[in-house]
XYZ file of C-alpha atoms in Angstrom:
723
model
C 124.450 137.733 74.622
C 125.958 136.329 71.444
C 127.853 138.353 68.876
C 124.871 138.625 66.533
C 122.514 139.602 69.355
C 124.907 142.314 70.520
C 125.219 143.576 66.972
C 121.439 143.710 66.574
C 121.072 145.495 69.907
C 123.769 147.976 68.879
C 121.862 148.621 65.652
C 118.797 149.445 67.744
C 120.735 151.730 70.063
C 122.351 153.605 67.181
C 119.268 153.901 64.951
C 119.832 157.552 64.231
C 123.597 157.520 63.680
C 123.265 156.800 59.986
C 121.001 159.717 59.078
C 123.679 161.800 57.396
C 122.873 163.699 54.222
C 119.774 161.639 53.461
C 118.016 162.545 56.712
C 115.799 165.241 55.219
C 114.822 162.945 52.332
C 113.164 160.299 54.505
C 109.479 160.057 53.649
C 107.295 159.724 56.722
C 105.266 156.820 55.367
C 105.220 153.145 56.314
C 102.197 151.183 55.096
C 103.109 148.126 57.168
C 103.100 150.293 60.300
C 99.712 151.818 59.448
C 98.104 148.483 58.591
C 99.462 146.883 61.768
C 98.164 149.513 64.188
C 94.861 149.935 62.360
C 94.204 146.209 62.713
C 95.218 146.103 66.390
C 92.779 148.885 67.268
C 94.999 150.499 69.912
C 93.969 153.986 68.769
C 90.377 154.980 69.675
C 87.873 154.831 66.851
C 87.886 157.925 64.664
C 91.312 159.119 65.893
C 93.684 157.145 63.676
C 94.258 159.984 61.191
C 95.028 162.355 64.080
C 97.403 159.737 65.447
C 99.295 159.476 62.139
C 99.381 163.248 61.645
C 100.894 163.695 65.116
C 103.518 161.014 64.369
C 104.661 163.029 61.333
C 105.034 166.296 63.252
C 108.342 167.255 64.935
C 108.444 166.546 68.659
C 107.954 169.671 70.816
C 110.799 170.846 73.010
C 110.460 169.963 76.699
C 112.625 170.867 79.665
C 112.711 169.792 83.296
C 114.091 171.828 86.181
C 116.307 169.992 88.654
C 113.896 170.204 91.541
C 116.133 169.349 94.498
C 118.780 171.988 93.834
C 118.668 175.070 96.007
C 118.222 177.386 93.027
C 115.243 175.588 91.457
C 112.805 178.347 92.465
C 115.109 181.036 91.095
C 115.506 179.134 87.812
C 111.725 178.805 87.486
C 111.225 182.480 88.280
C 113.869 183.438 85.705
C 112.204 181.297 83.035
C 108.681 182.580 83.680
C 109.440 186.260 84.203
C 112.127 186.754 81.582
C 112.543 184.169 78.845
C 108.952 182.935 78.534
C 107.624 186.504 78.443
C 110.067 187.379 75.641
C 108.836 184.410 73.623
C 105.137 185.286 73.746
C 103.546 186.416 70.484
C 106.688 185.700 68.446
C 106.283 184.518 64.874
C 109.115 182.536 63.280
C 109.040 181.250 59.698
C 105.313 181.840 59.563
C 104.674 179.849 62.741
C 103.184 181.628 65.750
C 105.135 180.684 68.846
C 103.026 179.846 71.860
C 104.270 180.633 75.330
C 105.691 177.525 77.072
C 103.266 175.790 79.403
C 103.902 173.546 82.425
C 103.192 169.846 81.980
C 99.917 169.479 83.865
C 100.846 166.111 85.369
C 104.407 166.933 86.512
C 104.695 168.156 90.125
C 105.414 171.757 91.130
C 105.681 173.217 87.609
C 109.118 171.634 87.276
C 108.577 170.505 83.647
C 107.588 172.672 80.658
C 106.763 172.169 77.001
C 106.292 174.432 73.983
C 105.125 174.056 70.400
C 108.606 175.122 69.282
C 110.749 172.336 67.895
C 114.354 172.020 68.974
C 115.424 173.106 65.488
C 113.578 176.434 65.807
C 115.064 177.096 69.256
C 118.551 176.349 67.971
C 118.423 178.244 64.684
C 116.287 181.337 65.255
C 118.224 184.560 66.076
C 115.153 185.769 68.010
C 115.594 182.870 70.433
C 119.377 183.090 70.763
C 119.334 184.230 74.395
C 116.815 181.551 75.358
C 118.900 178.895 73.608
C 122.075 179.994 75.369
C 120.248 179.908 78.681
C 119.059 176.335 78.048
C 122.488 175.099 76.967
C 124.317 176.746 79.857
C 121.885 175.654 82.558
C 121.756 172.126 81.127
C 125.522 171.784 81.349
C 125.381 173.078 84.921
C 122.823 170.418 85.852
C 120.049 172.883 86.679
C 117.911 171.993 83.667
C 117.489 168.751 81.719
C 116.240 168.680 78.148
C 114.176 165.523 78.298
C 111.215 164.163 76.364
C 107.965 164.502 78.312
C 106.982 160.813 78.328
C 110.491 159.892 79.468
C 109.766 161.682 82.753
C 106.915 159.322 83.674
C 108.668 156.123 84.935
C 110.721 157.746 87.745
C 107.585 159.468 89.096
C 105.699 156.172 89.226
C 108.529 154.532 91.190
C 107.674 156.782 94.170
C 111.283 157.213 95.291
C 112.136 157.929 98.930
C 115.600 158.950 100.211
C 116.286 155.557 101.842
C 115.579 153.458 98.736
C 118.171 151.270 97.046
C 117.537 151.760 93.328
C 118.678 149.867 90.222
C 118.372 151.381 86.737
C 118.896 148.339 84.509
C 119.231 149.907 81.029
C 120.150 153.425 82.020
C 121.974 155.142 79.134
C 121.852 157.927 78.108
C 120.751 158.788 81.634
C 117.907 161.318 81.646
C 115.755 159.030 83.803
C 118.790 158.198 85.964
C 119.208 161.905 86.638
C 115.579 162.053 87.768
C 116.152 159.151 90.160
C 119.159 160.925 91.678
C 117.150 164.115 92.085
C 114.372 162.279 93.911
C 116.881 160.596 96.197
C 118.169 164.054 97.182
C 114.728 165.543 97.751
C 115.930 166.858 101.127
C 118.970 169.060 100.404
C 119.704 169.276 104.112
C 120.856 165.632 104.037
C 124.233 165.386 102.216
C 124.251 161.573 102.326
C 120.822 159.959 101.820
C 120.587 156.368 103.021
C 119.660 155.169 99.539
C 121.627 155.036 96.293
C 121.243 154.580 92.542
C 123.146 151.905 90.621
C 122.898 152.768 86.915
C 123.761 149.965 84.501
C 124.162 149.692 80.742
C 125.390 146.873 78.503
C 127.241 149.237 76.156
C 130.572 150.318 77.593
C 130.740 153.503 75.553
C 127.222 154.531 76.536
C 128.142 154.066 80.196
C 130.136 157.267 79.853
C 126.882 159.040 78.950
C 125.699 158.058 82.402
C 128.883 159.445 83.917
C 128.325 162.677 81.999
C 124.740 162.940 83.289
C 125.589 161.993 86.869
C 128.505 164.446 87.108
C 126.103 167.321 86.473
C 124.223 166.471 89.689
C 127.266 166.046 91.958
C 125.826 163.184 93.992
C 127.825 160.834 96.263
C 125.022 158.261 95.905
C 125.397 157.177 92.264
C 127.370 154.256 90.814
C 127.655 153.471 87.085
C 128.265 149.817 86.158
C 128.684 147.954 82.861
C 126.806 144.651 82.544
C 124.333 142.790 80.377
C 121.063 143.606 82.164
C 119.641 140.147 81.448
C 122.319 138.584 83.657
C 123.416 141.448 85.883
C 125.218 139.870 88.848
C 123.738 139.453 92.294
C 125.565 141.777 94.687
C 126.386 141.282 98.347
C 126.515 143.685 101.256
C 127.745 143.445 104.815
C 124.819 143.512 107.218
C 125.671 143.460 110.929
C 128.916 141.636 110.256
C 127.380 139.022 107.963
C 127.234 138.743 104.180
C 123.773 139.339 102.803
C 122.284 139.575 99.304
C 121.491 143.064 98.036
C 117.872 143.374 96.938
C 116.591 146.652 95.528
C 113.612 148.631 96.810
C 113.000 150.196 93.389
C 113.989 149.040 89.894
C 113.622 150.925 86.627
C 113.433 148.480 83.721
C 113.370 150.734 80.640
C 114.238 148.075 78.087
C 115.640 148.319 74.530
C 112.780 148.259 72.029
C 111.801 148.796 68.402
C 111.227 152.475 69.198
C 108.170 153.115 67.057
C 106.960 155.595 69.662
C 109.969 157.797 68.824
C 109.190 158.377 65.134
C 108.665 162.088 65.774
C 112.320 162.544 66.685
C 113.983 159.397 65.258
C 112.770 159.818 61.692
C 114.916 156.908 60.564
C 112.399 154.555 62.225
C 109.911 155.365 59.461
C 111.927 153.439 56.890
C 113.311 150.754 59.213
C 110.186 149.752 61.148
C 109.036 146.163 60.693
C 107.135 143.511 62.654
C 110.101 141.243 63.355
C 109.387 141.307 67.144
C 113.012 140.284 67.661
C 113.381 142.346 70.844
C 110.776 140.524 72.950
C 112.993 137.671 74.097
C 115.637 140.085 75.382
C 113.009 142.327 76.987
C 111.531 139.397 78.882
C 114.934 138.161 80.085
C 115.798 141.624 81.390
C 112.424 141.980 83.124
C 112.758 138.538 84.760
C 116.239 139.386 85.999
C 114.859 142.623 87.391
C 112.084 141.066 89.462
C 114.546 138.463 90.768
C 116.600 141.281 92.289
C 113.601 143.211 93.597
C 112.887 143.111 97.331
C 109.518 141.833 98.494
C 107.317 144.916 98.807
C 109.371 146.757 96.195
C 108.230 148.329 92.919
C 109.580 147.793 89.412
C 108.573 150.004 86.493
C 108.702 148.326 83.079
C 108.675 150.808 80.192
C 109.324 151.015 76.460
C 109.137 153.700 73.791
C 107.192 151.216 71.660
C 103.429 151.007 71.162
C 103.570 147.341 70.131
C 101.690 144.964 72.505
C 104.226 142.214 71.700
C 106.888 144.334 73.468
C 104.483 145.702 76.059
C 101.500 143.740 77.420
C 102.888 140.416 76.154
C 106.045 140.850 78.258
C 104.005 141.856 81.317
C 101.610 138.922 80.876
C 104.485 136.438 80.532
C 106.155 137.924 83.609
C 102.979 137.674 85.676
C 102.424 134.104 84.531
C 105.958 133.106 85.499
C 105.571 134.728 88.915
C 102.651 132.494 89.954
C 101.159 135.290 92.032
C 104.424 136.775 93.339
C 103.886 139.894 91.216
C 100.915 142.120 90.623
C 100.254 145.180 88.498
C 99.764 148.358 90.509
C 96.865 150.685 89.764
C 98.500 154.052 88.958
C 95.422 155.787 87.580
C 95.506 158.430 90.331
C 99.274 158.985 90.410
C 99.554 161.357 87.444
C 96.471 163.606 87.370
C 96.362 165.477 84.087
C 98.138 162.796 82.042
C 96.047 161.271 79.254
C 96.680 157.586 78.680
C 95.019 154.488 77.287
C 94.575 151.381 79.462
C 96.476 148.241 78.524
C 94.840 145.766 76.146
C 93.954 142.138 76.897
C 93.873 140.811 73.343
C 96.247 141.248 70.447
C 97.599 139.301 67.521
C 100.880 139.001 65.719
C 101.741 139.963 62.145
C 104.779 138.876 60.144
C 106.574 141.336 57.885
C 104.950 139.533 54.946
C 101.562 140.617 56.335
C 100.415 137.245 57.690
C 98.465 137.296 60.974
C 98.469 134.793 63.861
C 96.085 134.992 66.813
C 97.394 131.993 68.760
C 100.589 129.965 69.176
C 98.826 126.888 67.819
C 98.506 128.603 64.427
C 102.234 129.216 64.049
C 103.961 126.730 61.701
C 106.986 124.918 63.136
C 109.229 126.642 60.599
C 108.594 129.930 62.422
C 108.969 128.685 65.983
C 112.418 130.218 66.366
C 111.147 133.707 65.469
C 107.664 133.533 67.026
C 107.396 132.368 70.637
C 104.450 131.431 72.896
C 105.111 134.443 75.143
C 104.122 136.755 72.274
C 100.428 135.799 72.570
C 97.831 136.571 75.260
C 97.188 133.877 77.891
C 94.429 131.447 76.829
C 92.768 131.070 80.229
C 90.171 133.902 80.562
C 90.215 133.801 84.374
C 93.979 133.978 84.532
C 94.010 136.806 81.984
C 91.444 138.754 84.013
C 93.474 138.247 87.213
C 96.490 139.937 85.586
C 94.601 143.269 85.288
C 96.492 144.252 82.139
C 94.195 147.260 81.883
C 96.374 148.815 84.613
C 99.180 149.220 82.075
C 99.437 152.715 80.561
C 99.917 153.526 76.864
C 100.542 157.165 75.911
C 99.493 158.074 72.354
C 101.238 161.034 70.640
C 98.130 162.921 69.494
C 96.503 163.118 72.938
C 98.948 165.581 74.508
C 101.462 166.261 71.726
C 104.115 163.855 73.038
C 106.007 160.799 71.890
C 104.514 157.315 72.151
C 105.211 155.357 75.334
C 104.224 152.342 77.420
C 104.642 151.910 81.175
C 103.557 149.338 83.762
C 104.241 149.232 87.519
C 104.815 145.843 89.169
C 104.738 145.249 92.925
C 106.469 142.181 94.359
C 104.282 140.390 96.901
C 106.442 137.290 97.472
C 109.741 135.765 96.290
C 109.772 134.482 92.732
C 108.814 130.794 92.741
C 112.131 129.563 91.353
C 114.318 131.599 93.703
C 116.385 129.604 96.178
C 117.304 132.708 98.164
C 114.579 134.883 99.661
C 114.731 138.682 99.609
C 114.156 141.146 102.363
C 110.842 142.803 102.959
C 110.777 146.571 102.499
C 109.541 148.537 105.499
C 109.334 152.244 106.259
C 112.523 154.145 107.066
C 114.599 151.438 105.436
C 113.888 148.948 108.249
C 113.991 145.478 106.726
C 112.495 142.315 108.068
C 114.531 139.217 107.353
C 112.717 136.174 106.073
C 113.951 132.623 105.738
C 116.446 131.758 103.029
C 118.171 128.586 101.995
C 121.900 128.237 102.215
C 122.446 127.130 98.624
C 124.959 129.388 96.932
C 124.134 130.979 93.598
C 126.718 130.917 90.779
C 128.373 134.277 90.314
C 126.794 136.335 87.556
C 123.784 134.017 87.277
C 120.191 134.505 88.361
C 119.519 134.258 92.074
C 117.930 130.865 91.598
C 116.902 128.601 88.715
C 114.380 125.840 88.192
C 115.994 122.453 88.285
C 114.211 120.760 85.410
C 113.593 121.724 81.794
C 110.148 123.085 80.954
C 107.985 121.666 78.160
C 107.434 123.814 75.079
C 105.331 126.859 75.864
C 105.501 126.489 79.644
C 106.770 129.201 81.951
C 110.124 129.318 83.650
C 113.054 131.663 84.211
C 115.643 132.112 81.452
C 118.880 130.116 81.638
C 121.784 131.741 83.438
C 124.471 133.428 81.378
C 128.115 133.943 82.173
C 129.150 137.539 82.779
C 131.479 139.010 80.165
C 133.351 142.282 80.432
C 134.190 144.641 77.569
C 135.511 148.166 77.082
C 138.118 150.204 78.908
C 139.989 148.815 81.865
C 138.967 151.027 84.749
C 141.272 152.362 87.457
C 140.683 150.825 90.898
C 138.580 152.378 93.634
C 140.747 152.625 96.747
C 139.331 153.852 100.043
C 141.662 155.820 102.304
C 142.700 154.119 105.496
C 141.818 155.621 108.851
C 145.393 156.827 109.391
C 146.284 157.887 105.830
C 148.729 160.845 106.094
C 147.046 162.596 103.149
C 143.804 162.876 105.047
C 145.489 163.937 108.290
C 146.624 167.245 106.759
C 143.245 167.805 105.091
C 141.361 167.258 108.339
C 143.564 169.708 110.176
C 143.632 172.335 107.422
C 139.854 172.501 106.979
C 139.039 171.722 110.619
C 136.573 169.005 109.645
C 133.943 168.178 112.236
C 134.296 164.908 114.187
C 131.310 163.337 112.443
C 132.889 163.678 108.985
C 132.673 160.185 107.342
C 136.337 159.951 106.348
C 136.114 156.229 105.628
C 133.913 157.134 102.645
C 136.765 159.013 100.921
C 138.388 157.176 98.013
C 140.902 157.661 95.226
C 141.562 155.948 91.879
C 145.102 154.717 92.385
C 146.996 152.250 94.586
C 150.397 153.856 94.024
C 151.869 157.291 93.450
C 150.419 160.660 94.290
C 146.673 160.921 94.634
C 145.376 163.446 92.089
C 141.762 163.635 93.217
C 139.749 162.469 96.198
C 136.125 161.391 95.884
C 133.333 160.650 98.328
C 130.573 158.060 98.281
C 127.767 157.365 100.700
C 128.176 154.753 103.434
C 125.864 152.337 101.610
C 127.755 152.588 98.313
C 131.014 152.014 100.182
C 129.478 148.802 101.479
C 128.587 147.749 97.914
C 132.033 148.590 96.538
C 133.994 146.777 99.237
C 131.989 143.570 98.918
C 131.685 143.273 95.137
C 134.963 144.361 93.565
C 135.383 141.036 91.736
C 131.713 140.661 90.941
C 130.928 143.801 88.970
C 132.551 146.248 86.579
C 132.291 149.751 88.030
C 132.767 152.621 85.578
C 132.388 155.532 87.963
C 131.071 156.414 91.386
C 131.051 159.219 93.923
C 131.631 162.948 93.656
C 135.003 164.706 93.530
C 135.615 166.696 96.721
C 139.343 167.560 96.679
C 141.919 168.089 93.921
C 145.681 168.159 94.305
C 147.282 171.594 94.193
C 151.015 171.340 94.804
C 151.270 175.060 95.569
C 149.266 174.407 98.703
C 151.980 172.289 100.308
C 153.758 175.380 101.635
C 150.533 176.237 103.499
C 150.223 172.774 105.001
C 147.773 171.076 102.625
C 148.271 169.901 99.041
C 144.560 169.591 98.260
C 142.118 172.328 97.322
C 138.354 172.017 97.461
C 136.511 170.961 94.290
C 133.370 172.869 93.346
C 131.539 169.636 92.447
C 131.692 168.389 96.011
C 131.183 171.580 97.974
C 127.526 170.850 98.846
C 128.622 167.432 100.136
C 131.527 168.823 102.184
C 130.120 172.116 103.396
C 128.235 170.739 106.453
C 131.519 169.385 107.823
C 133.941 172.283 107.110
C 134.583 174.639 110.027
C 137.529 176.638 108.711
C 138.538 178.542 105.553
C 135.084 180.104 105.208
C 134.589 183.809 104.509
C 131.502 185.852 103.707
C 131.585 188.263 100.814
C 129.196 190.736 99.227
C 127.201 190.366 96.041
C 129.513 192.832 94.294
C 132.551 190.749 95.260
C 130.887 187.642 93.860
C 130.367 189.452 90.554
C 134.042 190.407 90.473
C 135.158 186.848 91.254
C 132.907 185.336 88.602
C 133.686 187.802 85.812
C 137.448 188.160 86.316
C 139.917 185.302 86.322
C 142.430 186.417 88.982
C 141.255 189.710 90.510
C 143.532 191.515 92.924
C 142.468 191.447 96.550
C 142.358 195.227 96.498
C 139.304 195.049 94.199
C 137.238 193.324 96.875
C 135.304 195.098 99.604
C 136.694 195.095 103.131
C 133.473 193.815 104.685
C 130.420 191.931 103.473
C 127.132 193.793 103.549
C 124.795 192.469 106.256
C 121.480 190.810 105.582
C 120.123 187.407 104.722
C 120.883 186.161 101.208
C 118.017 185.721 98.791
C 120.081 183.241 96.803
C 122.639 181.364 98.936
C 125.707 180.308 96.949
C 128.783 178.355 97.965
C 131.887 178.699 95.815
C 135.399 177.296 96.023
C 138.504 179.382 95.424
C 142.205 179.879 96.068
C 143.724 182.918 97.708
C 147.241 183.938 96.754
C 149.427 186.693 98.152
C 147.906 189.481 96.070
C 145.068 187.940 94.087
C 142.251 185.462 94.372
C 140.648 182.939 92.019
C 137.293 181.159 91.984
C 137.543 177.565 90.765
C 134.131 177.533 89.104
C 133.403 176.055 85.654
C 132.279 178.504 82.982
C 128.604 177.521 82.809
C 128.258 177.549 86.578
C 129.671 181.077 86.543
C 126.950 182.083 84.114
C 124.356 180.365 86.282
C 125.358 182.170 89.469
C 125.510 185.523 87.665
C 121.980 185.002 86.386
C 120.862 184.247 89.928
C 122.318 187.624 90.929
C 120.375 189.446 88.218
C 123.274 189.925 85.802
C 122.376 189.706 82.115
C 124.549 186.949 80.651
C 124.634 186.801 76.868
C 127.442 185.825 74.547
C 127.214 187.168 71.025
C 128.928 185.145 68.349
C 131.931 187.457 68.353
C 132.120 187.773 72.142
C 134.903 186.733 74.455
C 132.601 184.141 75.951
C 132.939 182.115 72.770
C 136.706 181.739 73.098
C 137.974 178.307 74.061
C 140.951 176.064 73.583
C 141.477 174.369 70.228
C 139.421 171.240 69.775
C 137.009 172.073 72.608
C 133.319 172.553 71.888
C 130.811 174.246 74.113
C 127.248 173.022 74.540
C 125.883 175.418 71.929
C 128.238 174.196 69.234
C 127.426 170.617 70.190
C 123.754 171.368 69.650
C 124.492 172.789 66.215
C 126.574 169.730 65.310
C 123.810 167.253 66.027
C 121.238 169.350 64.128
C 118.010 167.382 63.767
C 119.019 164.431 65.926
C 117.193 163.643 69.140
C 118.187 164.880 72.583
C 119.806 161.618 73.604
C 122.165 161.694 70.611
C 123.043 165.282 71.503
C 124.015 164.273 75.020
C 125.932 161.286 73.661
C 128.223 163.489 71.603
C 128.867 165.802 74.525
C 129.707 162.859 76.754
C 131.905 161.228 74.121
C 133.925 164.417 73.937
C 134.248 164.415 77.707
C 135.273 160.761 77.692
C 138.102 161.426 75.244
C 139.420 164.224 77.412
C 138.937 162.604 80.813
C 138.483 158.853 81.044
C 139.510 158.762 84.687
C 137.635 161.846 85.851
C 140.868 163.670 86.476
C 139.740 166.919 84.882
C 140.485 170.075 86.859
C 137.631 172.278 87.899
C 138.930 175.695 87.009
C 137.828 177.676 84.024
C 140.109 177.640 80.965
C 139.040 181.087 79.802
C 141.329 184.034 80.336
C 138.421 186.325 81.190
C 134.636 186.081 80.926
C 132.842 189.117 79.556
C 129.383 188.986 81.094
C 128.261 192.474 80.167
C 127.308 195.480 82.260
C 123.537 195.216 82.052
C 121.942 194.321 85.381
C 118.430 194.232 86.728
C 117.450 196.910 89.197
C 116.424 194.568 92.001
C 119.780 192.909 92.730
C 119.885 192.461 96.487
C 123.039 193.500 98.310
C 122.932 190.386 100.472
C 126.049 188.487 101.343
C 126.886 185.047 100.059
C 129.146 182.356 101.386
C 132.450 181.601 99.751
C 134.816 178.807 100.749
C 138.528 179.396 100.322
C 141.955 178.005 100.981
C 144.146 180.698 102.517
C-alpha cells in the first residue's frame, strides 16, 4: 500500500478523532447521501423517511455477555434481577426509559439492548450503579459493549473448537473477542485445537486487539501486524513435513466508507461522498482471504456500509474471479428474529458531481482510474443469477433500531483457479484430507499463486502481489523454554504439575537475562510461531501464567501464579491448593494484606454455587490475593456483596496519571464504543508495551461496603496459593 493509500485508509480509520468542540454543531443532513440512496431503491417503498429519521437518532446501547465464562449465568441473573429491574419505569430528561430487552436473534439471551443512549447511561446519576457495573465487568472481560450488528459476522461463521481462524482486519477487536469466546465454548478444555490469528494493518491499533484479547485470557490468540491485502502465507509442521496453513474460517470485515455508522460516527454526515475509493482495497483483501481459505471453509465478508459498490459489487467480482470455486451460502435460517433485506442484483454508480453511470461502457476514459469495471453488476443475466446475490444480507437501521450493516457468507468449494498450491479439505473433528499440490514455491509475502499473463481491460484475475513491509514498534522475541530449562524444573516441582502438562508450550519474551513473565500458547499456535518467525510480525500471543517474585526463591520457586492464566493452569496443578469459605474470600478481596488470624480455621462444607479460582501469596503472618481491582469487584458481586463506589469513595483512589474505565468513558464523551476502547488500550500500551505488567492491585484498600444480600451461600470456593 502506497503512502497516499495508507494515509487515506488512516483517515477512514480515524474518522471520529477530529470531532472536538464542533462535534455538537454537525448538522445531520447530507443531500447527496439522500439522493443516492433514494435513487438506488435499497430501502423498501414508503420507508425512506423512517430510514432517515432512524439514521439521525443516537444509537442505542447494547451489551453482550461473555458466554463461555463460568460466571455467565450469574452475570445474566445479576443483570435481570437487579440492574434491569431498577431501570424500569425511570424517566430521565423527559425520556421514559424502557427496560433492556434481549436481542431476539442472539443465542441464549447473551446480548441485550435498550433505548438508552450511551450518553444517558454515562451521565445520569440515577444510572450510576448500572454504569459502574458495565465499566467494571467490561474491564474484567465478562461483558462487552458492542454494537448489535457487529455481533452478526462471528455467529454466521459457525465456529467450532477445532477451527483455525483468521480475522483479517480485526481492530478494535470486538468481533475478535467473539471468535475467541466461540473457540472456548467448552470451558472444560483449556487448550482447544483451534486458534484465532487477529491481524490489522495499523500497528497502533494492533494494541487494541491485545487489550481486547487480554480480557479473555486465552492461550489460543495471536495478534499480527500486516497489510491484509498481502498477508503472508504461513507454514506449519505436519507429520514432520512443511505444509501450508489454510484457515477453516476467515472473517473479512473490511475498511469501508462507514455510512452505516452515522448514528454513532456523526462526522460521517459531513464527510460522506460517492468517491467509492475503498472498493479496490476491499476487493484485494477479499481475494487474499479466499486464497488462504481451506476448501470446505467459510469466509464472512462484511462492511458497515450500505453502498452496493462496497457490498454486492465486491461479492460479484469475487464470485466471477473464482470461476465456480466460491458460492454464497444461504443464511436465511441462521439468525431467526433478525430483520434483513436480501442483496440486490442491479445498481448504478454516481459521481460526487451527481452524474450517474449504469455500465462500464458509459464511463469516459478520463474517469477510468477512479471508476473500475468491478463496480458494476455482471452483464450476463445467467451468470448474475447463478451468483445468488439475494443471499447477501443488508441490515437497515429503522427495522430493529440498529446501525446499518452488510454481510455475506462465502463457502469455498474448490481451490481458486489461479492458485498453484492446493489447500486442504476441511473435515469433522479437524481431520483434513490432503489433495494434490504442485511443488512450485510461492514468493514470501505474496499471494499463494498468481496468473502468469496480464488480463485485458475489464477481465477478471487476482491482484498483483505486494511486498510485505513492517512498521511500528520492534517487538521482543518469543522464546519457548527448552525441555530441560532450570527455571521450569523448580516450577514443576513446586506446583507438582501433572505429567501431561504441555511444558513445551511455555514461552518468554527474552533470550537473555532473567525471565520476568512466562506465557502459554496452545500446541497449534506453537507450531505457527516456530515455523514463521521470519515471515510474520507478531505483536502478542498467549496468556501470562507465571510472574517472577524474587521473594519466592527462599521457598524454592521464584515464580508466582498469575491470575490471568489460572483457568489454563488449574487442571494441571496438584499442589498449593487450599479451600476457603465465602467469608474468607470476602476478607481477601476487600483487604490488601489481611493477617492469617482473620481467616477461618476450616472451610464450610457444601458445593459452591459460584466456583472461583484465585491466585495469592502467603507470607509468615499475612496473605494477599493477586487479583486486579475490577475482578475483585466482579467476584464480590457474584457473592452477593453490593459493590458501589461513590465519587468520594476509596474505590476511586489510584496512582497519578492512571485512569479507570469510568473516567475513560467520560473522556470520550459522545464518541463511539470503538474509540472508547482505543483510548483505554492506548493507555495500556504506554504503560506496558511488553505485557510485563504485574497482576496485583495498586490500591491500598478497597472499600466495598457492608451491604449484602440475604441469600449469600456459605459454600466454599477454591483458592490457589504459594506457601
